[in-house]
XYZ file of C-alpha atoms in Angstrom:
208
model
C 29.777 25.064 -8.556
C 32.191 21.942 -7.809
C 31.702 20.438 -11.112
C 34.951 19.343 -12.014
C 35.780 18.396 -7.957
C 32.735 15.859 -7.824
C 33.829 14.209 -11.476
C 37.707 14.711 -10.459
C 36.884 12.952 -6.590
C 34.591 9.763 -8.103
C 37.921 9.041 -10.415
C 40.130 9.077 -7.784
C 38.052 6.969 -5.784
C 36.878 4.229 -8.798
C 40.664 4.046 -9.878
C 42.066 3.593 -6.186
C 39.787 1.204 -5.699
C 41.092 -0.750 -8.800
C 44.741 -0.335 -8.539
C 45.128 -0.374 -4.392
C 46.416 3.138 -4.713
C 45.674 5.343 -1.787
C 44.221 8.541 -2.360
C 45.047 12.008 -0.618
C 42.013 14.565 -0.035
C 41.261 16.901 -2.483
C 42.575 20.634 -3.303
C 39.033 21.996 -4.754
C 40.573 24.998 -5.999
C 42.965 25.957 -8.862
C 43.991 28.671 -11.228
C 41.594 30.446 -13.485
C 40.587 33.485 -14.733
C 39.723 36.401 -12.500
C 35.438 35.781 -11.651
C 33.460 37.627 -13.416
C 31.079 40.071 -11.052
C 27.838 38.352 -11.914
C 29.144 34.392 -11.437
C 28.485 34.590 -7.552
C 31.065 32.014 -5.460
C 33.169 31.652 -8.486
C 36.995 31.755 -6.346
C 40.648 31.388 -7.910
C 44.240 30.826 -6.446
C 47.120 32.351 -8.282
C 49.529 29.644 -9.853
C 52.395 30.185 -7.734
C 49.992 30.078 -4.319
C 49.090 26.632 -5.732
C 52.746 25.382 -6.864
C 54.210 26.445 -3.199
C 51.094 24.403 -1.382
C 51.380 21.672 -3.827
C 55.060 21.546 -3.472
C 54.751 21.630 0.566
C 52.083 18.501 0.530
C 54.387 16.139 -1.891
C 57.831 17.211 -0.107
C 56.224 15.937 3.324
C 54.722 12.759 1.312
C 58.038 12.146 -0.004
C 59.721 12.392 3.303
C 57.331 9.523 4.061
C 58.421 7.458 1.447
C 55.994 8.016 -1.314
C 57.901 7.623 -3.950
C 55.313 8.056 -7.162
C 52.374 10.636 -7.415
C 49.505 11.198 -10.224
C 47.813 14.090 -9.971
C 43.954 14.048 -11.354
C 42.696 17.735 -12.571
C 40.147 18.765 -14.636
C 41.178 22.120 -15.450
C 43.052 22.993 -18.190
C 44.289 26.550 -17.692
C 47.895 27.106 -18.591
C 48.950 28.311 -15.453
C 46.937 25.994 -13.011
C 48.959 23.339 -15.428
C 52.487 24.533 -15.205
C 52.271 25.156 -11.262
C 51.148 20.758 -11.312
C 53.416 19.641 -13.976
C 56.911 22.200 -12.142
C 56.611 20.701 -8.660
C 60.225 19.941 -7.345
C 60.528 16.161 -5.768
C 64.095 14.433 -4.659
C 63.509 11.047 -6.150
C 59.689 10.571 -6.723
C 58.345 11.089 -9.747
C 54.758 13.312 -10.452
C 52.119 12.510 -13.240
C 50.260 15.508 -13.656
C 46.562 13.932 -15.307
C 44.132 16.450 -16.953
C 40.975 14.153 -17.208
C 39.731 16.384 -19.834
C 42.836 16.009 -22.204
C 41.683 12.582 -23.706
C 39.907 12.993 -26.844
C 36.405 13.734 -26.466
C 35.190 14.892 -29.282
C 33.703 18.649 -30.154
C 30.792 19.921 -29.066
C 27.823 20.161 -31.274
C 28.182 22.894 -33.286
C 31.838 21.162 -34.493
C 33.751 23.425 -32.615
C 36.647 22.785 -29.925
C 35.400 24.366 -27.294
C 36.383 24.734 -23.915
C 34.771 22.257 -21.377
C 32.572 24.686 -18.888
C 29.343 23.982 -18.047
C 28.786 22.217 -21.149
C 26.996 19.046 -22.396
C 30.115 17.200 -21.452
C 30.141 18.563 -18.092
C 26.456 18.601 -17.359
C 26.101 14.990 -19.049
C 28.913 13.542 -16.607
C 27.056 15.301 -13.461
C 23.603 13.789 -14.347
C 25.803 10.302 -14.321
C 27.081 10.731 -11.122
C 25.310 13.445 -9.339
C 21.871 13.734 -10.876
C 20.781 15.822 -7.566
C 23.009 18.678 -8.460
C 21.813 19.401 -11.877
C 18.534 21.446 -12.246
C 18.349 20.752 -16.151
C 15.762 23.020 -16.947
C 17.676 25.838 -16.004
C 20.288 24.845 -18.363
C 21.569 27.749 -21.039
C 23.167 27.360 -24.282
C 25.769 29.670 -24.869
C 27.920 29.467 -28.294
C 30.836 31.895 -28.317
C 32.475 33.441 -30.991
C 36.138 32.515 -32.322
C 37.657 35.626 -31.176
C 35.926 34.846 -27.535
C 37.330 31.271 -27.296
C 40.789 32.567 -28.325
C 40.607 35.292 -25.343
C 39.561 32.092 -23.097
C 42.094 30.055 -24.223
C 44.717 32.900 -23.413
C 43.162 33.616 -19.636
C 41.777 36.785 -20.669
C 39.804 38.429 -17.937
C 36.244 38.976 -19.115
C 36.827 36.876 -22.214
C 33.330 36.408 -22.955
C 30.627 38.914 -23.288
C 28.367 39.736 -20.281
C 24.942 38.075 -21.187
C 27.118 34.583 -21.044
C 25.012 32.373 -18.566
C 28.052 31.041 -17.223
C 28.399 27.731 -19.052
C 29.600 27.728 -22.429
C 28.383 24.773 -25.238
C 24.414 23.202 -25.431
C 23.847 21.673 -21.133
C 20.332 21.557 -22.905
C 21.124 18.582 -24.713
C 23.114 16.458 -21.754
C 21.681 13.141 -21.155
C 22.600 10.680 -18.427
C 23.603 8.400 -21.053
C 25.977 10.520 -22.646
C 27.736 10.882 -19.185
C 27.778 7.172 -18.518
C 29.592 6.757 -21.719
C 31.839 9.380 -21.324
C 33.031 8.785 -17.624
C 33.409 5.036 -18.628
C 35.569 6.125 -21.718
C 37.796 8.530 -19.527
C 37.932 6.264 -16.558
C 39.255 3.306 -19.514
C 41.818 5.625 -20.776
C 43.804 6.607 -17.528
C 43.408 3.412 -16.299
C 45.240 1.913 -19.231
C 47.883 4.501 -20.209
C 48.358 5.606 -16.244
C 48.196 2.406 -14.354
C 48.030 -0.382 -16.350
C 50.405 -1.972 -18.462
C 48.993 -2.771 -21.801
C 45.823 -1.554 -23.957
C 42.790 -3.620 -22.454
C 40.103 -0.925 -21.769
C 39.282 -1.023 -18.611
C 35.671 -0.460 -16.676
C 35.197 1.421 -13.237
C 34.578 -0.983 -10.017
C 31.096 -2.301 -10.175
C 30.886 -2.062 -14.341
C 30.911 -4.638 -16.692
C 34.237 -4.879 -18.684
């Protein structure tokens, strides 16, 4: 619970913190598939609730003379996407960033599977949250082709019902792992978001 916010919020911060760009609070909740009945607190918003709020917060920031926006999410649902990337502006112009769209390799087995509760997830959270994470509670939980496909479309109940909740091997996330993969995200929308140029670049407080 509030994976993706706590990875999503120490991005915004680091990268404001760089570039002198100031930061709005965060919306912690997005579009997904409907909860399943056994994942307890799990909570959606349907994609047009979120393109009408989203749309009301930039139209006022606008009015103020904010005149660029960039958008950090880590969820990569189709329709959480297309209510970020359709908001109507006057003049400004909107980045819409999924963090998790850089290339990050697949997980273990070799496949490309979605990012949920997974080593990449729990490996990032033991970087910069080591008190959430209760690793030896972690479940591995492969699923089939035909599953990922039904996840990949927002299929309600897309995986079958002994699924723990995360979906990859948490068992083998290290806080090394996250350390290199936050650094390697944070580089990559630094330099092809707010930089001009290709020098990788390394969060405040990190050696370049």
């Amino acid at each position: 619970m509030g994976c993706d916010t706590i990875i999503v919020e120490r991005l915004a911060d680091d990268l404001s913190a760089e570039f002198r760009v100031v930061r709005a609070p965060t919306v912690e909740y997005g579009v997904g598939l409907p909860p399943a009945p056994d994942h307890l607190g799990s909570a959606s918003v349907r994609r047009k609730t979120l393109h009408r709020f989203m749309n009301d917060l930039v139209g006022d920031w606008e009015e103020t003379g904010v005149e660029q926006f960039i958008i950090l999410t880590a969820n990569g649902h189709e329709a959480h996407q297309e209510a970020l990337t359709t908001l109507n502006t006057r003049q400004a112009t909107v980045q819409t960033v999924d963090i998790f769209g850089v290339p990050l390799g697949a997980e273990e087995d070799g496949r490309n599977l979605p990012i949920h509760g997974g080593q990449i997830d729990t490996s990032l959270l033991l970087y910069l949250a080591h008190d959430q994470v209760a690793l030896e509670l972690a479940e591995d939980f492969i699923p089939t082709k035909r599953e990922v496909r039904r996840y990949r479309r927002g299929t309600p109940g897309a995986f079958r019902a002994q699924a723990p909740g995360s979906v990859g091997r948490p068992t083998l996330a290290t806080v090394e792992r996250g350390a290199e993969l936050y650094k390697f995200i944070y580089s990559r929308i630094a330099s092809h978001v707010f930089a001009v140029g290709t020098v990788d670049h390394s969060p405040p407080g990190e050696e370049q």
